Coordinates of C-alpha atoms and ligand atoms in Angstrom, one line a residue:
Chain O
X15 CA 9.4 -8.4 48.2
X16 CA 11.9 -8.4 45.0
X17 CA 10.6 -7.4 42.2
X18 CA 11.0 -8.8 38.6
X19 CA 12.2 -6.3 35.7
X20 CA 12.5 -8.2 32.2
X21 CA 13.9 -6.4 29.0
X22 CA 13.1 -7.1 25.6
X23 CA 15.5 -10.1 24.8
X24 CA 16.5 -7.8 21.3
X25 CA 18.6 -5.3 23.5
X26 CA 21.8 -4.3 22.2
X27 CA 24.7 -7.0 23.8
X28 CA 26.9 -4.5 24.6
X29 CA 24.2 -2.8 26.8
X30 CA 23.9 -5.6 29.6
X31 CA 25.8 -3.8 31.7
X32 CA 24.5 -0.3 31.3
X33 CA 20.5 -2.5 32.1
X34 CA 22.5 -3.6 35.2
X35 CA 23.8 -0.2 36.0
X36 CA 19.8 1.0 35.6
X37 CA 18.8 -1.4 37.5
X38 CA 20.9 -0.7 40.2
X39 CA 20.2 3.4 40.2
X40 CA 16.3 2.3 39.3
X41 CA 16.0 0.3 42.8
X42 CA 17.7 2.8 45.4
X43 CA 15.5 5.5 43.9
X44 CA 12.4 3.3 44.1
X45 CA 13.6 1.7 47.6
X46 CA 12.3 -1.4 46.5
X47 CA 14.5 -4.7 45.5
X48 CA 14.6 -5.1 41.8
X49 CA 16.2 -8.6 40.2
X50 CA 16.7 -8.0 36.8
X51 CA 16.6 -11.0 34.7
X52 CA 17.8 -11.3 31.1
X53 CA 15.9 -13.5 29.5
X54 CA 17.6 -15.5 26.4
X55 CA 15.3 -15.0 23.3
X56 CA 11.7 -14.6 23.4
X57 CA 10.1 -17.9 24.2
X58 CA 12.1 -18.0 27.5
X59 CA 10.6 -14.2 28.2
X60 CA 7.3 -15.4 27.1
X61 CA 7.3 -18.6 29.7
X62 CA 8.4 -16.4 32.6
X63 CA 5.2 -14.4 31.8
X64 CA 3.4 -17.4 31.7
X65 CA 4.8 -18.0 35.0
X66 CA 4.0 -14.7 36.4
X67 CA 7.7 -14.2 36.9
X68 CA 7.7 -10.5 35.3
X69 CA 6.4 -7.0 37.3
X70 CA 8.5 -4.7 35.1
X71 CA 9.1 -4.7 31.6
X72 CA 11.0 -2.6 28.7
X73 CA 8.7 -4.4 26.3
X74 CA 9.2 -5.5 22.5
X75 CA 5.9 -3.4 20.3
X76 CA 5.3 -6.8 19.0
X77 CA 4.6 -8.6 22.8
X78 CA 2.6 -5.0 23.7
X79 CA -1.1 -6.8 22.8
X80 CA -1.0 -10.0 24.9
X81 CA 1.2 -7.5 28.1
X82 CA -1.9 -5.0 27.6
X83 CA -5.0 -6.6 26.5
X84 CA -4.6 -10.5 28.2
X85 CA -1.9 -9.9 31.1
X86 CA -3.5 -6.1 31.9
X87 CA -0.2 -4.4 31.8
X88 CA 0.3 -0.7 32.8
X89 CA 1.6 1.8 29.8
X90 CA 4.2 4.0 32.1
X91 CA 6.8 5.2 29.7
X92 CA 8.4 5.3 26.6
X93 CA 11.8 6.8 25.2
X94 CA 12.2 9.6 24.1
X95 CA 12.1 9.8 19.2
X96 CA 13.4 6.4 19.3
X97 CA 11.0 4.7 17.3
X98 CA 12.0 0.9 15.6
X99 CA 12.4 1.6 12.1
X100 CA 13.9 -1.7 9.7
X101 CA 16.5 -1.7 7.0
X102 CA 16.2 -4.0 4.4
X103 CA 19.9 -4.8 3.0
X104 CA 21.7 -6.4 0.4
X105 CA 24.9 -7.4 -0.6
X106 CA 26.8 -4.6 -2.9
X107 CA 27.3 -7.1 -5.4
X108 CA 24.2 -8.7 -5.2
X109 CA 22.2 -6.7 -7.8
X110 CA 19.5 -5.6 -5.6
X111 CA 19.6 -1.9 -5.1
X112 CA 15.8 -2.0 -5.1
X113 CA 12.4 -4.1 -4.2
X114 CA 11.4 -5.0 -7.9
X115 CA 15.0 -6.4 -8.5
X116 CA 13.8 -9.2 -6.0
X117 CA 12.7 -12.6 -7.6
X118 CA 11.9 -15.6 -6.0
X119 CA 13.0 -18.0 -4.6
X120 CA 13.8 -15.6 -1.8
X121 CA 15.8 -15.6 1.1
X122 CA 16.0 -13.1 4.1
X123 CA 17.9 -13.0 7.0
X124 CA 16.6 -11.9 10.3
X125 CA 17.5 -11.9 13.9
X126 CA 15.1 -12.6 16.8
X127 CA 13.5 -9.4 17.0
X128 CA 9.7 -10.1 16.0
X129 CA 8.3 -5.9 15.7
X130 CA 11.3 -5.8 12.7
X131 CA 10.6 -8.5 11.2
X132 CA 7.0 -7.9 10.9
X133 CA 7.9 -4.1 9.3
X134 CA 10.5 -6.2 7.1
X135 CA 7.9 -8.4 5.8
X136 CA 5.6 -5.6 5.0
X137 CA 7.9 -3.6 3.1
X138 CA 8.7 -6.5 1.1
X139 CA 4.9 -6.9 -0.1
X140 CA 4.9 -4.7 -3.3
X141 CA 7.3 -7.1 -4.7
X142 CA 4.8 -9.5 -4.9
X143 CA 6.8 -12.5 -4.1
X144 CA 5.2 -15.7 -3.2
X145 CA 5.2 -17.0 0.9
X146 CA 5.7 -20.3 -0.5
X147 CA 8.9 -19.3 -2.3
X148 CA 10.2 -16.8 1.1
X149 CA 13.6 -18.6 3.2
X150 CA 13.2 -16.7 6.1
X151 CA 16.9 -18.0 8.3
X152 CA 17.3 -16.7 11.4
X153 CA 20.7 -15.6 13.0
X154 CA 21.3 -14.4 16.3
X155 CA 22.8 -11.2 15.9
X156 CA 22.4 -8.3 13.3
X157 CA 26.1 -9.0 12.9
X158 CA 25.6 -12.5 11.8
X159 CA 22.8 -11.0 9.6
X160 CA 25.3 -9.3 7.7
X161 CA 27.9 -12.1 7.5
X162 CA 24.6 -13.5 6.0
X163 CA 24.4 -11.3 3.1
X164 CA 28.1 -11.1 3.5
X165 CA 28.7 -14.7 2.7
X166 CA 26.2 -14.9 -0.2
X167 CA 23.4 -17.4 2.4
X168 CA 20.8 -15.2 1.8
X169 CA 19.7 -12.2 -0.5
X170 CA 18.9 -9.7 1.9
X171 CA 18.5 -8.9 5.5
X172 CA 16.0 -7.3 7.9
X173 CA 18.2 -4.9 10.5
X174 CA 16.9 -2.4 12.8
X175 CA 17.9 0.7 11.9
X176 CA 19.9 1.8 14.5
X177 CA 21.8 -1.6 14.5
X178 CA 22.5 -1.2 10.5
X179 CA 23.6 2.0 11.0
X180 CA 26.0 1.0 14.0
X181 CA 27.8 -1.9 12.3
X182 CA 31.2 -1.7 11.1
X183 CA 33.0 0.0 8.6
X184 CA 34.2 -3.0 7.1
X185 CA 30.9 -4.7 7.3
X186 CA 28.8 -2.1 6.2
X187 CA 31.0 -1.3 3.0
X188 CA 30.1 -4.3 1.8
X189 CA 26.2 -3.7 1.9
X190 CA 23.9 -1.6 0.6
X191 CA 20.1 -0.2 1.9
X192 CA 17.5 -1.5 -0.4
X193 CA 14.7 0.0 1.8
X194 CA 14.2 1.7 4.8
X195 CA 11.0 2.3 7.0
X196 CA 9.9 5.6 8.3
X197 CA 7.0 4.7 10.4
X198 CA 7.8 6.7 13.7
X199 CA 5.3 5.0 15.7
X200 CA 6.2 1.6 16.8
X201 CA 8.5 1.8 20.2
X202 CA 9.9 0.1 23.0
X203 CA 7.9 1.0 26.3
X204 CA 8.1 0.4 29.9
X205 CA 5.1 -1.8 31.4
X206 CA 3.9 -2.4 34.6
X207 CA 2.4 -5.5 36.1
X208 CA -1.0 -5.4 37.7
X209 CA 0.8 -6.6 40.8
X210 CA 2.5 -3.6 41.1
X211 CA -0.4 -0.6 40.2
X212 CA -0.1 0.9 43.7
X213 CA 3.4 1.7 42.6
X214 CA 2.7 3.2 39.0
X215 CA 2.8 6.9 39.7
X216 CA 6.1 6.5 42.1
X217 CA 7.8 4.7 39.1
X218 CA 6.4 7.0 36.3
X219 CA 7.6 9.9 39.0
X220 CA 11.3 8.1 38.8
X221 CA 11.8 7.6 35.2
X222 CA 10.5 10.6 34.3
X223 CA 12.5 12.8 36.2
X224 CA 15.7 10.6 35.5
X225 CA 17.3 13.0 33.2
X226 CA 17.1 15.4 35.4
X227 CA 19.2 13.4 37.9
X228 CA 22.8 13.8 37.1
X229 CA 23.7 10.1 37.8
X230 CA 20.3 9.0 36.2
X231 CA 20.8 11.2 32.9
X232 CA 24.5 9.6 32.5
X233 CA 22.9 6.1 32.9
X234 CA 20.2 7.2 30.1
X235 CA 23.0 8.3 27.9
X236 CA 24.6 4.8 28.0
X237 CA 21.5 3.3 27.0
X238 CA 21.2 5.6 24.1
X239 CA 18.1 7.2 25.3
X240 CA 17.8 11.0 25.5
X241 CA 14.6 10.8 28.6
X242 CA 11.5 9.3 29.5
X243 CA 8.6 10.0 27.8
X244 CA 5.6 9.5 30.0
X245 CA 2.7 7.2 28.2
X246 CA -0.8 6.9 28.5
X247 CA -2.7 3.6 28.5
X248 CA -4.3 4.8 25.3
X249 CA -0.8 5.4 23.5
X250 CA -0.1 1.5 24.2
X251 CA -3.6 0.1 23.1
X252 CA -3.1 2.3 19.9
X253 CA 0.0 0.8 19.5
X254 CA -1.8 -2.7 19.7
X255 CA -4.1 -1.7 16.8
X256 CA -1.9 -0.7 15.0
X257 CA 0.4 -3.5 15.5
X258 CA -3.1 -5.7 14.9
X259 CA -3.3 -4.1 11.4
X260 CA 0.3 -5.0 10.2
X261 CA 0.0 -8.9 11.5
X262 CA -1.8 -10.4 9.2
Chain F
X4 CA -18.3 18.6 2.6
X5 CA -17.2 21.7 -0.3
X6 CA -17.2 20.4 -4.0
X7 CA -13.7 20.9 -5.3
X8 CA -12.7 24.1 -7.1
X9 CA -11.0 23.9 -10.3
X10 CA -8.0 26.6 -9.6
X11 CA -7.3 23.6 -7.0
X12 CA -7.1 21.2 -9.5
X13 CA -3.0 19.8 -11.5
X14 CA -4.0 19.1 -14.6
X15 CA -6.8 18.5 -16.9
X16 CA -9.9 17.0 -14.8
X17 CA -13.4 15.0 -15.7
X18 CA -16.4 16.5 -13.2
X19 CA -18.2 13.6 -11.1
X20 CA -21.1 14.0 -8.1
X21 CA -20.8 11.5 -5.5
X22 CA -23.5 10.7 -3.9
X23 CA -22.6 9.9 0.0
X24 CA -24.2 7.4 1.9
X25 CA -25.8 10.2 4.7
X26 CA -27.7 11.6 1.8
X27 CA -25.5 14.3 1.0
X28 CA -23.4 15.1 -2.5
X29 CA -20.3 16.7 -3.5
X30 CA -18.5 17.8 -7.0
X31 CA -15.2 16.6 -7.4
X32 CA -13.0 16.7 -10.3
X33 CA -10.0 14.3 -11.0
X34 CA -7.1 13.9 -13.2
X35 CA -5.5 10.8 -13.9
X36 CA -2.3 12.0 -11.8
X37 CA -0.9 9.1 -10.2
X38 CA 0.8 9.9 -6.8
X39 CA 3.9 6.8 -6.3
X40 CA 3.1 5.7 -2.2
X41 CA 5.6 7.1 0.1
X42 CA 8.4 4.2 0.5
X43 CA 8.7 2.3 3.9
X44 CA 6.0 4.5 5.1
X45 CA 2.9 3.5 6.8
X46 CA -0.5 6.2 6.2
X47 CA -2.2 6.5 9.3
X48 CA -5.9 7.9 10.7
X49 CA -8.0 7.3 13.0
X50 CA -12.0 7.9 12.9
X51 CA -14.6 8.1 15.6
X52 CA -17.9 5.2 14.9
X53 CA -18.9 7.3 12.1
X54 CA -16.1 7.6 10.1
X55 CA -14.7 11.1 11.1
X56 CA -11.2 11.6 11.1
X57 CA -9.8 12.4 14.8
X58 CA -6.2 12.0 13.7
X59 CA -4.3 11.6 11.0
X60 CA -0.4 11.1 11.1
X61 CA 2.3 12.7 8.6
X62 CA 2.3 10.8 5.4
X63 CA -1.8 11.1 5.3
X64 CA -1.5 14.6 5.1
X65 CA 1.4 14.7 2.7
X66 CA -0.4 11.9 0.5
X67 CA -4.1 13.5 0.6
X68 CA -2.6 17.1 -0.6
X69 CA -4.8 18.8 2.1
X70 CA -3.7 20.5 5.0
X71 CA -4.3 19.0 8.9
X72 CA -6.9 21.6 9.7
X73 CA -8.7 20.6 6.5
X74 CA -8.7 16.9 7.7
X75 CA -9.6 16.4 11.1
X76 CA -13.5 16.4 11.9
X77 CA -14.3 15.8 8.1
X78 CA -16.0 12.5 6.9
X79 CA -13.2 10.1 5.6
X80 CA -15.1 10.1 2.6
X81 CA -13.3 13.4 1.2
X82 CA -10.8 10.4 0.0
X83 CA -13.5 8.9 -1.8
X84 CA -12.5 8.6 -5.5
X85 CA -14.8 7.5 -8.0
X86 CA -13.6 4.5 -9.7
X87 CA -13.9 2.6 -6.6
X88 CA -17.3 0.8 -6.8
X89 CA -19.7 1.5 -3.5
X90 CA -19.6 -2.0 -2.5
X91 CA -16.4 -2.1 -1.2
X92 CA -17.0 0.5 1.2
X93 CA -20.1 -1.3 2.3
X94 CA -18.0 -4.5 3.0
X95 CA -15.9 -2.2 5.2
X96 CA -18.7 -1.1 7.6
X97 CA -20.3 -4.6 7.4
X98 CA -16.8 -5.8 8.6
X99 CA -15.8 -3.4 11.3
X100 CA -19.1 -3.2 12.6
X101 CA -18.7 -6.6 13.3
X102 CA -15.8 -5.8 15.6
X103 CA -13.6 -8.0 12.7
X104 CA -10.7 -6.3 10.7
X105 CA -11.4 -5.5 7.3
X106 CA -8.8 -5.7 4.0
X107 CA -8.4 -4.0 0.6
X108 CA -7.3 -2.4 -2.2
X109 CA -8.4 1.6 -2.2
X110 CA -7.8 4.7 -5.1
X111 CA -7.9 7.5 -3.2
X112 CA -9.3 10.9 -4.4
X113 CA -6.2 13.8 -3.6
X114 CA -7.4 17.3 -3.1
X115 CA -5.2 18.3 -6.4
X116 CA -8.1 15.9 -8.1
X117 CA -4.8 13.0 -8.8
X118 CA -5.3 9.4 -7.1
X119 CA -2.8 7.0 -5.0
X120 CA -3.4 3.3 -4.3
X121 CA -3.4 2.2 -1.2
X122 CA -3.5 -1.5 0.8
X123 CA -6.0 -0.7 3.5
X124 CA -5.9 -2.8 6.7
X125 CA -9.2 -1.1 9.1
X126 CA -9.6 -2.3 12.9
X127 CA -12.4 -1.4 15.2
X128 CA -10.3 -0.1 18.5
X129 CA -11.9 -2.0 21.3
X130 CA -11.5 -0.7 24.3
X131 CA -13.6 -2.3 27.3
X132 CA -15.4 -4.0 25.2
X133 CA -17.3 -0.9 23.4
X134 CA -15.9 0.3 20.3
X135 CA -14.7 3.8 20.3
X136 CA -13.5 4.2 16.8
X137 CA -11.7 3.0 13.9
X138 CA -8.0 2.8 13.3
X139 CA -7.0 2.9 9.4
X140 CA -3.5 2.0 8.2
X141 CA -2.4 1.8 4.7
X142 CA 0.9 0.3 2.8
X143 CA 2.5 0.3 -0.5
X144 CA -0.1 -1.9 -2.4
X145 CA 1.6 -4.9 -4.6
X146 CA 1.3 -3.8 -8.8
X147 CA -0.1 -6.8 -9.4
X148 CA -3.3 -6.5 -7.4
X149 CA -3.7 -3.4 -8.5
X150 CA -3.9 -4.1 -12.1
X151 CA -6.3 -6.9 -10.8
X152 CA -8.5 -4.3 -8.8
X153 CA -8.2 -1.8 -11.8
X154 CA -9.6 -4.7 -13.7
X155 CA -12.1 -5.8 -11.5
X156 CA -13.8 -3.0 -9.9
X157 CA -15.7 -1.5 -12.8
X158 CA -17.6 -4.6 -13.0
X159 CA -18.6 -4.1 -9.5
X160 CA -20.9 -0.9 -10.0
Ligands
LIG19 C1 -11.0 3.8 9.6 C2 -11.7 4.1 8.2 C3 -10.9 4.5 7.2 C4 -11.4 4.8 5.9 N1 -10.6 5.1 4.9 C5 -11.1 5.5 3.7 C6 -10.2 5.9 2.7 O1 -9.0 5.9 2.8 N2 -10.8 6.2 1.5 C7 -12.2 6.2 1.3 O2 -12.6 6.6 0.2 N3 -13.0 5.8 2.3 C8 -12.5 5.4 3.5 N4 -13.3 5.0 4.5 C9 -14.8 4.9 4.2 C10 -15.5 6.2 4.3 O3 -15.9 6.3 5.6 C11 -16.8 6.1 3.4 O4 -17.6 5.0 3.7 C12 -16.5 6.0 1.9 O5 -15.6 7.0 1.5 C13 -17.7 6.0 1.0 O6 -18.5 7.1 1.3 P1 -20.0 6.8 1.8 O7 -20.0 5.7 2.8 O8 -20.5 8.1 2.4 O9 -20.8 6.5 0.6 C14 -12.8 4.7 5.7 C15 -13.6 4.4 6.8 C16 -13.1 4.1 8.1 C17 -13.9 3.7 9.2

């Protein structure tokens, strides 16, 4: 039997070929086959769980309640301090340094990457702007966020933090933080499938220990993860809640 | 709980008695300090079904002014600041006791007897279909609907 390892679609482009490179190492240590299948945008990730297509997953915080609570997902592990934070930008000549200097009508710039633009939308609340007057346009990059804000389309931009702080020179100069979220709790985590639970504890074995493998911890370093955490059921339904609490 | 002592107290502080809803009282004394919410942070706590704190994460400790040890197995009512009427905490029970998620506007009593504002978002956490506590997280509230609540909540005694 091959098994089916998805990744949240909001992975960096430039990592596909270190997920490939994991996937690779990930299967000889597990003996088992392992497709991995990179799903374009959400929706197609959400039909292949509708089709029953997914037995792994390095899940998006946002998809963690229906993965835990409706499809009975297993919580196996998490990385290691790297929690999604969001930066809220602006242009540098755009007069917002700050969240009162927004007026409405408004409009924000966001990629396809739902847990950010969720924190996004909270930290824009205190400005008190109407959801009538809100032009939320999407882009399909972080990049093309910026070129957003860049090219004067819209009057600030949701970013995870890590991507904001990884964009360019160039691109950056031209941009300034308005806000930035310091949440530490929402993650990226690696699920299970009920299909495969008689293989949880071989799997949590694997990643946890794949630091410790010199090949493995080289692989981990691509990804920009220090190690494997290991995480309890409990961590990922709290995770839900709390998720619960900042969707409405 | 322990009524507040005044050499904990910044500033000049107005004594009150609050009457909990188990029966007992406490003295507390508060200033009109206004603490700004920590920006692009989330507070966090959890409680067990009768509103004890089992955790509480980073910016709740900062924000209350207590320490960690003082926090964890007390009622959640040491927040409880007086200006908010006893109503809205009795629509928060009414809600989460439901096993429905429950919304609002909150002052918050600091141990240094100064308040913050909070938006309060309160979850039952379900798990197996028994509730086994109550998960708590607060944002930067929006001015305006705090001037409303600051309007509207004396009315509600
Ligand atoms: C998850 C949760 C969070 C709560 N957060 C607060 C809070 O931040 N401030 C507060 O005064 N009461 C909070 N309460 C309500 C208190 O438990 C309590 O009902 C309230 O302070 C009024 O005290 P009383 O019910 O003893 O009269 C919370 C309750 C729960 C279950």
């Amino acid at each position: 039997m091959t098994y089916q390892l998805a990744i949240s679609p909001d992975f960096k482009p430039e990592l596909i070929s270190d997920w490939f490179i994991f996937n690779t190492w990930f299967q000889r240590q597990w003996g088992q086959g392992v497709h991995l299948e990179l799903h374009q945008g959400f929706d197609e990730q959400h039909q292949a769980l509708n089709d029953k297509k997914i037995d792994i997953i390095y899940a998006n915080p946002y998809d963690m309640s229906r993965l835990v609570r409706e499809e009975g997902f297993i919580a196996i592990a998490k990385p290691f301090q790297k929690p999604d934070e969001a930066v809220i930008a602006s242009h540098i000549d755009s007069g917002i340094q700050s969240l009162d200097q927004l007026t409405a009508p408004l409009t924000i710039a966001q990629a396809d990457s739902p847990d950010v633009n969720t924190i996004g939308m909270i930290m824009i609340e205190p400005a008190d702007i109407d959801p009538a007057d809100i032009i939320v346009k999407g882009a399909p990059s972080y990049v093309s966020v910026a070129k957003q804000l860049i090219n004067g389309d819209a009057q600030i931009g949701f970013f995870l933090a890590e991507a904001f702080n990884e964009l360019s020179r160039l691109v950056k100069k031209q941009l300034q933080p308005v806000i930035s979220s310091q949440i530490h709790m929402i993650h990226h985590a690696l699920l299970l499938s009920p299909n495969c639970s008689e293989h949880i504890n071989t799997v949590r074995e694997i990643l946890l220990s794949m630091h410790q493998d010199a090949r493995g911890n080289e692989i981990l370093k691509g990804l920009g993860i220090e190690y494997w955490e290991p995480m309890e059921q409990e961590d990922a339904e709290f995770m839900v809640d709390l998720m619960d609490t900042l969707i409405t | 709980m322990n009524d507040m002592q005044p050499d904990q107290i910044v500033g000049e502080y107005v004594e009150h008695t609050l009457n909990f809803y188990d029966g007992s009282s406490r003295k507390i004394l508060v200033t009109e300090i206004e603490t700004e919410f920590p920006k692009g942070c989330l507070i966090v706590s959890r409680t067990d079904t009768s509103g004890v704190i089992t955790h509480c994460n980073e910016s709740f400790v900062k924000m209350s002014g207590y320490a960690r040890e003082e926090l964890i197995d007390q009622p959640h009512s040491i927040l409880r600041h007086p200006d908010i009427p006893p109503a809205a905490f009795a629509d928060l029970w009414n809600t989460l006791e439901k096993g429905e998620k429950w919304n609002g506007y909150v002052k918050n009593l600091r141990k240094d007897g100064g308040y913050y504002w909070v938006y309060v978002t309160a979850i039952p956490n379900i798990r197996n279909s028994v509730t086994q506590g109550y998960t708590s997280v607060r944002r930067e509230p929006s001015r305006k609907k705090v001037e409303e609540c600051i309007k509207l909540y004396p009315t509600m005694f």
